[in-house]
Amino acid sequence: MRHMLIMLVLYGFLTGVATAYDVVWAASPGSSAPSQMLRFGLHVSTMGSFDPHLAAGSQDRAVADMLFNGILRYRPGEAPRIEPDLAEAIPTFEMIDGRQIWTIRLRQGVFFHPGPQTAAYELTAEDVVFSLGKAADAAFSAYASEYEGLDVAIVDRYTVRIRLSTPLSPILFLPKLTNYAGGFIVSQRAFEAMGHDAFAKHPVGTGPFVFQRYDPGSALVLTAYDGYFRGRPQLDGVTIRFLPDIHRREAAFKRGELDVIAGSGEKGWIASVDALKGIVVDTFGVGEVATLYFNTRMPPMDDRRVRKAIAYALDRNQFSRCTSPRLVGKAFSPVPTSLVPGGLSPAECVCLGLDYATDLSRSRQLLAEAGYADGFLLDLVTSEKRLYRAYYESIRDQLARIGIRCRIHIQTHAQMHRTIRQAPRALVVYVAWRPNADTYLNQFFHSTAMGINGGHPHTNFSHYDKIDRLIEAARVEILPETQISLWEQAQIRILDDMAAYPIMYTKQCYARRERVDYGHPLVATMALYPQFTEQTRLVAKPFARPPSSTGNPQ
């Protein structure tokens, strides 16, 4: 019977009959036990990249989390706490001849998934060296700048040694080894056998789930990995459906076709869904921070007066109304202060005059001084995701008060990510979370991260180059107090130049059926979804609501 169910599911994908796989997985005939194939509804229409080192959108990060491991990992549901993953223990360092050396001892008996051209095989130090080298290569990684200068060498089959000519504090070094961004470990054999293009379509990792098939714009199927080193997952797999429209996603959820869905921050949505019998809405961190970046090299944003005029025209209270009050809080500095050290508090920003409280009179005066008394026209590109659209629509409406007209072009989430990197825009809203102040500042404000033409293509949408020395000095500072002071100085300069306007933070919001047991607390995740691990399961009796985050990043 189980083989028949699997065939029906595949038939549903091949023929496009959605109800075939939606209904089949609801329950196994003749059994009271629920199916262990979890059905997950996502809020985008397509994947961006299956290569974990190129993961940018939330959908890419979620899938990478299920398919790959890091040397270390953020504890499921309890980020930013770190624990060993592929390593036996969290590494420590020693200083030898003025160089900092980190020694990593790998677990034995960890096997890669079988791939289209490779059999399953045991992970060794060779794969770690290859993966960290790939993460440092801008041709194959969006996070290359984070992995420069790492001299990674094989000691023996299960031991890796990393030498740094410039020492780093553990708070900056250890996140490079986690299951986040460039820290994922990929199969060297699969990558070399398939080539990058094919690997990016059929990823091969060591995670609890194995890639099976991807039907662009429709669904993605992952199945349990029997050889997972922590034990076979309790789920048989995860079926991901791409439903960017919240109304379609919610309708499928209410019909019983989905077990977990990405929620909505629309006013009233959380309360209405939370009131449904057998349904729980979870809100949790780590909250993403929305920031408006000004292209300081593109007219008219190359004029500091114009940038400040826009800042004074904006109202954080207006942005806060874009989503549920249960999910939102104001942001005042590029680095959120409460969850990572090195940011500026709201009180500090007010004291320094860097909070940019709404002042339309001052805004119009600055525009006139810059020669734009009658305003100007801006072409903006937004993602299909509701909150991105809401940010841009709010900007359009607020800037109209000072004569600036905005035309908004909507693209798929994956296309938007490509567009804002490849074709510079005067204004870019970007929503992101990063693990520490150095990563925030390096990826968004260092001169080598200026889009596709930068030395390390990344996310410096401001094309800003005024704080490189502060970023670099903070990175090599071992004393925490001095390091934090340098980060703060860098952000004072950013805000004074108005290279970026922090808008607000939002928590994650997902709805699930009570029978979904994530297998871990749900306080905060770096993967931007609730996380499905080997411990996740579907239970016959409803599972109690896990704790949710109530923290305030600012």
Coordinates of C-alpha atoms in Angstrom, one line a residue:
M1 CA 0.0 0.0 0.0
R2 CA 2.8 2.4 0.8
H3 CA 4.4 1.9 -2.6
M4 CA 1.0 2.6 -4.2
L5 CA 0.7 5.9 -2.2
I6 CA 4.1 6.9 -3.4
M7 CA 3.2 6.2 -7.0
L8 CA 0.0 8.2 -6.7
V9 CA 2.0 11.2 -5.3
L10 CA 4.4 11.1 -8.2
Y11 CA 1.5 10.8 -10.6
G12 CA 0.0 13.9 -9.1
F13 CA 3.2 15.9 -9.8
L14 CA 3.6 14.5 -13.3
T15 CA 0.1 15.2 -14.4
G16 CA -0.4 18.5 -12.4
V17 CA -3.4 17.1 -10.5
A18 CA -2.9 18.8 -7.2
T19 CA -5.5 16.9 -5.3
A20 CA -3.7 13.6 -6.0
Y21 CA -0.9 14.2 -3.6
D22 CA -2.7 16.6 -1.3
V23 CA -5.4 14.0 -0.3
V24 CA -3.2 10.9 -0.5
W25 CA -0.9 12.2 2.3
A26 CA -3.8 13.2 4.6
A27 CA -3.9 9.7 6.2
S28 CA -3.1 6.1 5.4
P29 CA -6.2 4.1 4.8
G30 CA -7.0 1.6 7.5
S31 CA -4.7 3.3 10.0
S32 CA -5.3 6.0 12.6
A33 CA -1.7 7.1 12.4
P34 CA -1.2 10.2 10.3
S35 CA 1.1 10.2 7.3
Q36 CA 4.6 11.3 8.1
M37 CA 4.9 13.3 4.9
L38 CA 4.8 16.9 6.0
R39 CA 3.1 19.4 3.6
F40 CA 4.6 22.9 3.7
G41 CA 3.1 25.9 2.0
L42 CA 5.6 28.7 1.2
H43 CA 5.0 32.3 0.3
V44 CA 7.1 32.5 -2.9
S45 CA 6.5 31.2 -6.4
T46 CA 9.9 29.6 -7.1
M47 CA 13.3 28.7 -5.7
G48 CA 16.2 31.0 -6.1
S49 CA 19.2 28.6 -5.9
F50 CA 19.7 25.1 -4.4
D51 CA 23.4 25.9 -3.9
P52 CA 23.5 26.7 -0.1
H53 CA 26.4 29.1 -0.7
L54 CA 24.1 31.1 -3.0
A55 CA 21.0 30.9 -0.8
A56 CA 19.5 34.4 -0.6
G57 CA 15.7 34.1 -0.3
S58 CA 14.0 32.6 2.7
Q59 CA 12.9 29.6 0.6
D60 CA 16.5 28.9 -0.3
R61 CA 17.6 29.1 3.3
A62 CA 14.9 26.8 4.5
V63 CA 15.7 24.1 1.9
A64 CA 19.5 24.4 2.6
D65 CA 18.7 23.9 6.3
M66 CA 17.0 20.5 5.5
L67 CA 19.6 19.2 3.0
F68 CA 22.9 20.3 4.5
N69 CA 24.9 20.6 7.7
G70 CA 27.6 22.9 9.0
I71 CA 30.7 22.1 11.1
L72 CA 28.6 23.7 13.9
R73 CA 25.0 24.6 13.9
Y74 CA 22.6 27.0 15.5
R75 CA 20.6 24.9 17.9
P76 CA 17.2 24.1 16.2
G77 CA 14.7 26.7 17.4
E78 CA 17.1 28.3 19.9
A79 CA 19.4 30.5 17.8
P80 CA 21.8 32.1 18.3
R81 CA 23.0 29.3 20.6
I82 CA 25.7 27.2 18.8
E83 CA 26.5 23.6 19.2
P84 CA 28.5 20.9 17.3
D85 CA 27.1 19.6 14.1
L86 CA 29.6 17.8 11.8
A87 CA 32.3 18.5 14.4
E88 CA 32.7 16.4 17.5
A89 CA 33.0 19.6 19.7
I90 CA 33.1 23.4 19.3
P91 CA 36.7 24.1 18.4
T92 CA 39.0 26.4 20.4
F93 CA 42.1 28.1 19.2
E94 CA 45.8 28.3 20.1
M95 CA 48.4 30.9 19.1
I96 CA 51.5 29.5 17.3
D97 CA 54.2 31.9 15.9
G98 CA 51.7 34.8 16.0
R99 CA 49.1 32.9 14.0
Q100 CA 45.7 31.8 15.3
I101 CA 45.0 28.2 14.7
W102 CA 41.6 26.5 15.1
T103 CA 41.6 22.6 15.0
I104 CA 38.3 20.9 14.1
R105 CA 37.8 17.2 14.7
L106 CA 35.0 15.8 12.6
R107 CA 32.4 13.2 13.5
Q108 CA 33.0 9.8 12.0
G109 CA 30.2 7.9 10.2
V110 CA 28.6 10.9 8.5
F111 CA 27.5 10.1 5.0
F112 CA 26.6 12.2 2.0
H113 CA 23.3 11.5 0.2
P114 CA 23.6 9.5 -3.0
G115 CA 23.5 11.9 -6.0
P116 CA 22.7 11.5 -9.7
Q117 CA 26.3 10.6 -10.5
T118 CA 27.7 9.6 -7.0
A119 CA 27.0 6.9 -4.5
A120 CA 26.6 7.8 -0.8
Y121 CA 30.1 8.1 0.9
E122 CA 31.6 9.1 4.2
L123 CA 32.3 12.8 4.8
T124 CA 36.0 13.5 5.4
A125 CA 38.3 16.5 5.9
E126 CA 38.6 16.7 2.1
D127 CA 35.0 17.7 1.8
V128 CA 35.3 20.4 4.5
V129 CA 38.4 21.9 2.9
F130 CA 36.6 21.9 -0.5
S131 CA 33.5 23.4 0.9
L132 CA 35.2 26.3 2.7
G133 CA 37.3 26.9 -0.4
K134 CA 34.1 27.1 -2.5
A135 CA 32.5 29.4 0.1
A136 CA 35.5 31.7 -0.4
D137 CA 35.2 31.7 -4.2
A138 CA 33.0 34.6 -5.5
A139 CA 32.2 32.6 -8.6
F140 CA 30.3 30.0 -6.5
S141 CA 29.4 31.8 -3.3
A142 CA 27.5 34.9 -2.3
Y143 CA 29.4 35.0 1.0
A144 CA 33.0 34.9 -0.4
S145 CA 34.2 38.0 1.5
E146 CA 33.4 36.2 4.8
Y147 CA 35.8 33.3 4.0
E148 CA 38.8 35.2 2.7
G149 CA 42.1 34.6 4.5
L150 CA 41.2 31.2 5.9
D151 CA 44.1 28.8 5.4
V152 CA 42.3 25.5 5.6
A153 CA 44.3 22.3 5.6
I154 CA 43.8 18.6 6.1
V155 CA 45.6 17.1 9.2
D156 CA 44.2 13.6 8.8
R157 CA 41.0 12.0 7.5
Y158 CA 38.8 13.5 10.2
T159 CA 40.8 16.6 11.3
V160 CA 40.9 20.0 9.7
R161 CA 43.2 22.9 10.8
I162 CA 42.3 26.5 10.0
R163 CA 45.1 29.1 10.3
L164 CA 44.4 32.8 10.5
S165 CA 47.2 35.4 10.0
T166 CA 44.9 37.9 11.7
P167 CA 43.2 36.6 14.8
L168 CA 39.4 36.7 15.2
S169 CA 37.3 36.7 18.3
P170 CA 35.2 33.6 18.7
I171 CA 32.1 35.8 18.3
L172 CA 33.3 36.5 14.7
F173 CA 35.0 33.2 13.8
L174 CA 32.6 30.5 15.0
P175 CA 29.5 31.7 12.9
K176 CA 31.6 31.1 9.8
L177 CA 31.5 27.4 10.6
T178 CA 27.7 27.2 11.3
N179 CA 24.9 25.9 9.1
Y180 CA 24.3 29.4 7.7
A181 CA 25.5 31.2 4.6
G182 CA 28.9 29.9 3.5
G183 CA 29.2 27.5 6.4
F184 CA 27.3 24.6 4.7
I185 CA 29.4 21.5 3.8
V186 CA 28.7 20.2 0.3
S187 CA 29.7 17.0 -1.4
Q188 CA 33.0 17.5 -3.3
R189 CA 32.5 14.3 -5.3
A190 CA 29.0 15.3 -6.4
F191 CA 30.0 18.9 -7.2
E192 CA 33.0 17.8 -9.3
A193 CA 31.1 15.0 -11.1
M194 CA 28.1 17.1 -11.9
G195 CA 29.5 20.6 -12.3
H196 CA 28.1 23.7 -10.6
D197 CA 25.0 24.2 -12.8
A198 CA 23.8 20.6 -12.4
F199 CA 24.7 20.6 -8.6
A200 CA 22.6 23.8 -8.2
K201 CA 19.6 21.8 -9.7
H202 CA 20.2 18.7 -7.7
P203 CA 22.0 19.5 -4.4
V204 CA 23.8 16.8 -2.4
G205 CA 24.4 17.2 1.3
T206 CA 24.5 15.3 4.6
G207 CA 21.2 16.6 6.1
P208 CA 18.2 14.8 7.3
F209 CA 16.4 15.1 4.0
V210 CA 17.3 14.2 0.4
F211 CA 16.4 16.2 -2.7
Q212 CA 14.0 14.2 -4.9
R213 CA 12.3 16.5 -7.4
Y214 CA 11.5 20.1 -8.2
D215 CA 8.5 21.2 -10.2
P216 CA 9.2 24.9 -10.8
G217 CA 6.4 27.1 -9.7
S218 CA 4.5 24.2 -8.2
A219 CA 6.2 22.0 -5.7
L220 CA 9.5 20.5 -4.3
V221 CA 9.8 17.1 -2.7
L222 CA 12.4 16.1 -0.1
T223 CA 12.5 12.6 1.4
A224 CA 13.9 11.3 4.6
Y225 CA 17.6 10.2 4.5
D226 CA 17.8 6.7 6.0
G227 CA 21.6 7.2 6.5
Y228 CA 21.4 10.4 8.5
F229 CA 24.0 10.4 11.2
R230 CA 21.5 11.5 13.9
G231 CA 19.2 8.8 13.0
R232 CA 16.5 8.4 10.3
P233 CA 14.0 11.3 10.4
Q234 CA 10.6 10.6 11.9
L235 CA 9.1 12.3 8.9
D236 CA 9.0 10.4 5.6
G237 CA 9.7 13.7 3.9
V238 CA 8.6 17.2 3.2
T239 CA 6.5 18.4 0.2
I240 CA 6.9 22.1 -0.3
R241 CA 4.2 23.9 -2.3
F242 CA 4.8 27.4 -3.8
L243 CA 1.8 29.6 -3.0
P244 CA 2.8 33.3 -3.0
D245 CA -0.8 34.4 -2.6
I246 CA -1.8 34.3 1.1
H247 CA -5.5 33.6 0.2
R248 CA -4.7 30.5 -1.8
R249 CA -2.2 29.4 0.8
E250 CA -4.7 29.9 3.6
A251 CA -7.5 28.2 1.6
A252 CA -5.3 25.1 1.0
F253 CA -4.4 25.0 4.7
K254 CA -8.1 25.2 5.8
R255 CA -9.0 22.4 3.3
G256 CA -6.5 20.2 5.1
E257 CA -4.0 20.1 2.1
L258 CA -1.1 21.6 4.1
D259 CA 0.3 21.1 7.6
V260 CA 2.4 24.2 7.9
I261 CA 2.2 27.5 6.0
A262 CA 4.1 30.8 6.0
G263 CA 1.7 33.2 7.6
S264 CA 0.8 36.8 7.0
G265 CA 1.3 40.0 8.8
E266 CA -1.9 41.5 7.4
K267 CA -3.9 43.0 10.2
G268 CA -6.3 40.6 11.6
W269 CA -4.8 37.5 9.9
I270 CA -3.1 36.1 13.0
A271 CA -6.1 36.4 15.2
S272 CA -8.5 34.9 12.6
V273 CA -6.3 31.9 11.9
D274 CA -5.3 31.4 15.6
A275 CA -9.0 31.1 16.5
L276 CA -9.5 28.1 14.2
K277 CA -9.8 24.8 15.9
G278 CA -6.7 22.6 15.8
I279 CA -4.6 25.4 14.4
V280 CA -1.7 27.3 16.1
V281 CA 0.1 30.5 14.9
D282 CA 3.7 30.7 16.0
T283 CA 5.6 34.0 15.9
F284 CA 9.3 33.8 16.6
G285 CA 12.7 35.3 15.9
V286 CA 15.3 35.8 14.8
G287 CA 13.5 38.8 13.5
E288 CA 14.5 40.1 10.1
V289 CA 15.4 43.8 9.9
A290 CA 14.0 45.9 7.0
T291 CA 16.4 48.7 5.9
L292 CA 16.1 51.3 3.1
Y293 CA 19.4 51.7 1.3
F294 CA 20.3 54.9 -0.7
N295 CA 22.6 54.5 -3.7
T296 CA 25.1 57.2 -2.8
R297 CA 26.6 57.1 -6.3
M298 CA 23.4 57.5 -8.3
P299 CA 21.7 60.8 -8.9
P300 CA 19.8 62.3 -7.2
M301 CA 20.8 60.0 -4.2
D302 CA 24.4 61.1 -4.6
D303 CA 23.4 64.3 -2.8
R304 CA 23.4 63.9 0.9
R305 CA 20.7 66.5 1.3
V306 CA 18.3 64.4 -0.9
R307 CA 19.0 61.3 1.2
K308 CA 18.3 63.3 4.4
A309 CA 15.2 64.9 2.9
I310 CA 13.8 61.4 2.2
A311 CA 14.7 60.2 5.8
Y312 CA 12.9 63.2 7.3
A313 CA 9.8 62.5 5.1
L314 CA 9.5 59.0 6.4
D315 CA 7.5 57.9 9.4
R316 CA 8.3 54.6 11.2
N317 CA 4.8 54.5 12.6
Q318 CA 3.5 54.3 9.0
F319 CA 5.7 51.3 8.3
S320 CA 4.6 49.7 11.5
R321 CA 1.1 49.7 10.2
C322 CA 2.1 47.4 7.3
T323 CA 1.8 44.3 9.5
S324 CA 0.5 42.8 12.6
P325 CA 1.5 44.5 15.9
R326 CA 2.4 41.1 17.2
L327 CA 5.2 40.9 14.6
V328 CA 6.8 44.3 14.5
G329 CA 9.0 46.8 16.2
K330 CA 10.9 50.0 15.1
A331 CA 14.6 49.8 14.1
F332 CA 17.0 52.7 14.5
S333 CA 20.4 51.4 13.7
P334 CA 21.7 49.0 10.9
V335 CA 22.7 46.4 13.6
P336 CA 19.8 45.4 15.9
T337 CA 21.0 46.0 19.4
S338 CA 19.2 43.5 21.6
L339 CA 20.2 40.3 19.7
V340 CA 23.7 41.1 18.6
P341 CA 26.2 43.5 20.2
G342 CA 27.4 46.5 18.4
G343 CA 24.3 48.4 17.5
L344 CA 23.0 51.8 18.7
S345 CA 20.0 52.0 21.0
P346 CA 17.0 54.2 20.2
A347 CA 17.9 56.5 23.0
E348 CA 21.5 56.8 21.7
C349 CA 20.1 57.7 18.2
V350 CA 17.8 60.3 19.6
C351 CA 20.7 61.8 21.7
L352 CA 22.9 62.0 18.6
G353 CA 20.1 63.4 16.4
L354 CA 20.3 60.3 14.2
D355 CA 16.7 59.0 14.7
Y356 CA 15.4 61.2 11.9
A357 CA 12.0 61.9 13.4
T358 CA 9.5 62.9 10.7
D359 CA 9.8 66.6 9.7
L360 CA 8.2 67.4 6.4
S361 CA 9.1 71.1 6.5
R362 CA 12.8 70.3 7.0
S363 CA 12.5 67.6 4.2
R364 CA 11.1 70.1 1.7
Q365 CA 13.8 72.6 2.6
L366 CA 16.6 70.1 2.0
L367 CA 15.0 69.1 -1.4
A368 CA 14.8 72.7 -2.4
E369 CA 18.5 73.4 -1.4
A370 CA 19.5 70.4 -3.5
G371 CA 17.6 71.8 -6.5
Y372 CA 14.6 69.4 -6.4
A373 CA 11.9 71.7 -5.0
D374 CA 9.4 70.1 -7.5
G375 CA 10.5 66.5 -6.6
F376 CA 11.5 63.9 -9.1
L377 CA 10.5 60.4 -10.4
L378 CA 11.9 57.1 -9.0
D379 CA 11.6 53.6 -10.5
L380 CA 11.5 51.0 -7.8
V381 CA 11.6 47.2 -7.9
T382 CA 9.9 45.1 -5.3
S383 CA 9.4 41.4 -4.6
E384 CA 6.0 39.7 -4.9
K385 CA 6.1 39.0 -1.2
R386 CA 3.4 41.0 0.6
L387 CA 5.6 42.8 3.1
Y388 CA 8.1 43.9 0.5
R389 CA 5.2 45.3 -1.5
A390 CA 3.8 47.0 1.6
Y391 CA 7.2 48.7 2.3
Y392 CA 7.5 50.1 -1.2
E393 CA 3.9 51.2 -1.3
S394 CA 4.3 53.0 2.0
I395 CA 7.5 54.7 0.7
R396 CA 5.6 55.8 -2.4
D397 CA 2.7 57.2 -0.4
Q398 CA 5.0 59.0 2.1
L399 CA 7.3 60.5 -0.5
A400 CA 4.4 61.8 -2.5
R401 CA 3.9 64.3 0.3
I402 CA 7.2 66.0 -0.7
G403 CA 6.7 65.7 -4.4
I404 CA 8.7 62.6 -5.1
R405 CA 6.8 60.2 -7.4
C406 CA 7.5 56.5 -7.4
R407 CA 6.7 53.8 -10.0
I408 CA 6.8 50.3 -8.5
H409 CA 7.6 47.2 -10.6
I410 CA 6.7 43.8 -9.0
Q411 CA 8.9 40.8 -9.7
T412 CA 9.1 37.3 -8.3
H413 CA 11.1 37.1 -5.1
A414 CA 14.0 35.3 -6.8
Q415 CA 14.1 37.8 -9.8
M416 CA 14.0 40.7 -7.4
H417 CA 17.1 39.4 -5.7
R418 CA 18.9 39.2 -9.1
T419 CA 17.7 42.6 -10.3
I420 CA 18.8 44.6 -7.3
R421 CA 22.3 43.0 -7.5
Q422 CA 22.8 43.3 -11.2
A423 CA 21.1 46.6 -12.0
P424 CA 21.8 49.4 -9.4
R425 CA 18.7 51.2 -8.1
A426 CA 18.4 54.6 -6.4
L427 CA 16.5 53.0 -3.5
V428 CA 16.5 49.4 -2.3
V429 CA 14.5 47.9 0.5
Y430 CA 16.2 44.8 1.8
V431 CA 15.0 42.5 4.6
A432 CA 17.6 40.4 6.3
W433 CA 19.1 38.9 9.4
R434 CA 22.8 38.5 10.0
P435 CA 24.6 36.7 12.9
N436 CA 26.8 39.6 14.1
A437 CA 27.7 43.2 13.6
D438 CA 30.7 42.5 11.5
T439 CA 28.6 40.6 9.0
Y440 CA 25.9 43.3 8.8
L441 CA 28.5 46.0 8.2
N442 CA 30.8 44.0 5.9
Q443 CA 28.0 42.7 3.7
F444 CA 26.0 45.9 3.5
F445 CA 28.5 48.7 3.8
H446 CA 32.0 47.6 2.9
S447 CA 33.3 48.9 -0.5
T448 CA 34.1 45.4 -1.7
A449 CA 30.5 44.4 -1.5
M450 CA 29.1 46.8 -4.1
G451 CA 26.8 44.6 -6.1
I452 CA 27.9 42.7 -9.1
N453 CA 30.8 44.9 -9.9
G454 CA 32.3 44.7 -6.5
G455 CA 35.4 42.6 -5.6
H456 CA 33.1 40.4 -3.6
P457 CA 29.6 40.6 -5.1
H458 CA 27.2 41.1 -2.2
T459 CA 24.6 43.5 -0.9
N460 CA 26.2 47.0 -0.5
F461 CA 23.2 48.6 -2.2
S462 CA 24.3 52.0 -0.9
H463 CA 27.5 51.8 -2.9
Y464 CA 29.1 53.2 0.3
D465 CA 32.8 53.2 1.0
K466 CA 33.3 55.5 4.1
I467 CA 33.7 53.0 6.9
D468 CA 36.0 50.3 5.5
R469 CA 38.7 51.1 8.0
L470 CA 36.3 50.9 11.0
I471 CA 34.9 47.6 9.8
E472 CA 38.4 46.2 9.3
A473 CA 39.7 47.5 12.6
A474 CA 36.8 46.1 14.5
R475 CA 37.2 42.7 12.8
V476 CA 40.7 42.2 14.2
E477 CA 40.0 43.6 17.6
I478 CA 40.0 41.0 20.4
L479 CA 38.8 43.2 23.2
P480 CA 35.0 43.1 23.1
E481 CA 34.6 46.7 24.5
T482 CA 36.8 48.2 21.8
Q483 CA 35.3 46.0 19.1
I484 CA 31.8 47.2 20.0
S485 CA 32.9 50.8 20.1
L486 CA 34.3 50.6 16.6
W487 CA 31.0 49.1 15.3
E488 CA 29.1 51.9 16.9
Q489 CA 31.3 54.5 15.3
A490 CA 30.7 52.9 11.9
Q491 CA 27.0 53.2 12.4
I492 CA 27.1 56.8 13.5
R493 CA 28.9 57.6 10.2
I494 CA 26.3 55.6 8.2
L495 CA 23.4 57.4 9.8
D496 CA 25.0 60.8 9.6
D497 CA 25.6 60.3 5.9
M498 CA 22.1 58.7 5.6
A499 CA 23.5 55.8 3.5
A500 CA 20.7 53.7 5.0
Y501 CA 17.5 54.2 6.9
P502 CA 16.6 51.4 9.3
I503 CA 12.8 50.8 9.1
M504 CA 11.7 48.1 11.4
Y505 CA 12.1 44.5 12.4
T506 CA 9.6 41.7 11.9
K507 CA 9.4 38.3 13.5
Q508 CA 8.7 35.1 11.6
C509 CA 5.0 34.0 11.4
Y510 CA 3.9 30.5 10.5
A511 CA 0.7 28.6 11.1
R512 CA 0.6 24.8 11.8
R513 CA -1.8 22.1 12.6
E514 CA -1.6 21.1 16.3
R515 CA -0.5 17.6 15.2
V516 CA 2.8 19.0 14.0
D517 CA 5.5 18.5 16.6
Y518 CA 8.6 20.4 15.5
G519 CA 10.7 18.4 18.0
H520 CA 12.3 21.5 19.4
P521 CA 11.4 24.8 21.1
L522 CA 10.5 27.6 18.8
V523 CA 12.2 30.7 20.1
A524 CA 14.4 31.8 17.2
T525 CA 15.9 30.3 14.1
M526 CA 18.5 31.5 11.6
A527 CA 16.9 29.5 8.8
L528 CA 13.9 31.8 8.6
Y529 CA 11.3 29.0 9.0
P530 CA 10.3 26.8 12.0
Q531 CA 12.9 24.1 11.0
F532 CA 12.1 20.5 10.1
T533 CA 14.7 18.2 11.6
E534 CA 15.0 14.4 12.3
Q535 CA 12.9 15.1 15.4
T536 CA 10.0 16.7 13.6
R537 CA 6.9 14.5 13.3
L538 CA 3.1 14.4 12.9
V539 CA 1.4 13.1 15.9
A540 CA -2.1 11.6 16.4
K541 CA -2.8 13.8 19.4
P542 CA -2.4 17.6 19.2
F543 CA 1.0 18.8 20.2
A544 CA 1.2 21.6 22.8
R545 CA 2.1 25.1 21.6
P546 CA 5.9 25.6 21.8
P547 CA 7.3 28.8 23.4
S548 CA 7.6 31.8 21.0
S549 CA 10.0 34.6 21.1
T550 CA 9.0 37.9 22.7
G551 CA 12.3 39.6 22.3
N552 CA 12.7 43.0 20.8
P553 CA 15.8 43.3 18.5
Q554 CA 16.0 47.0 19.1

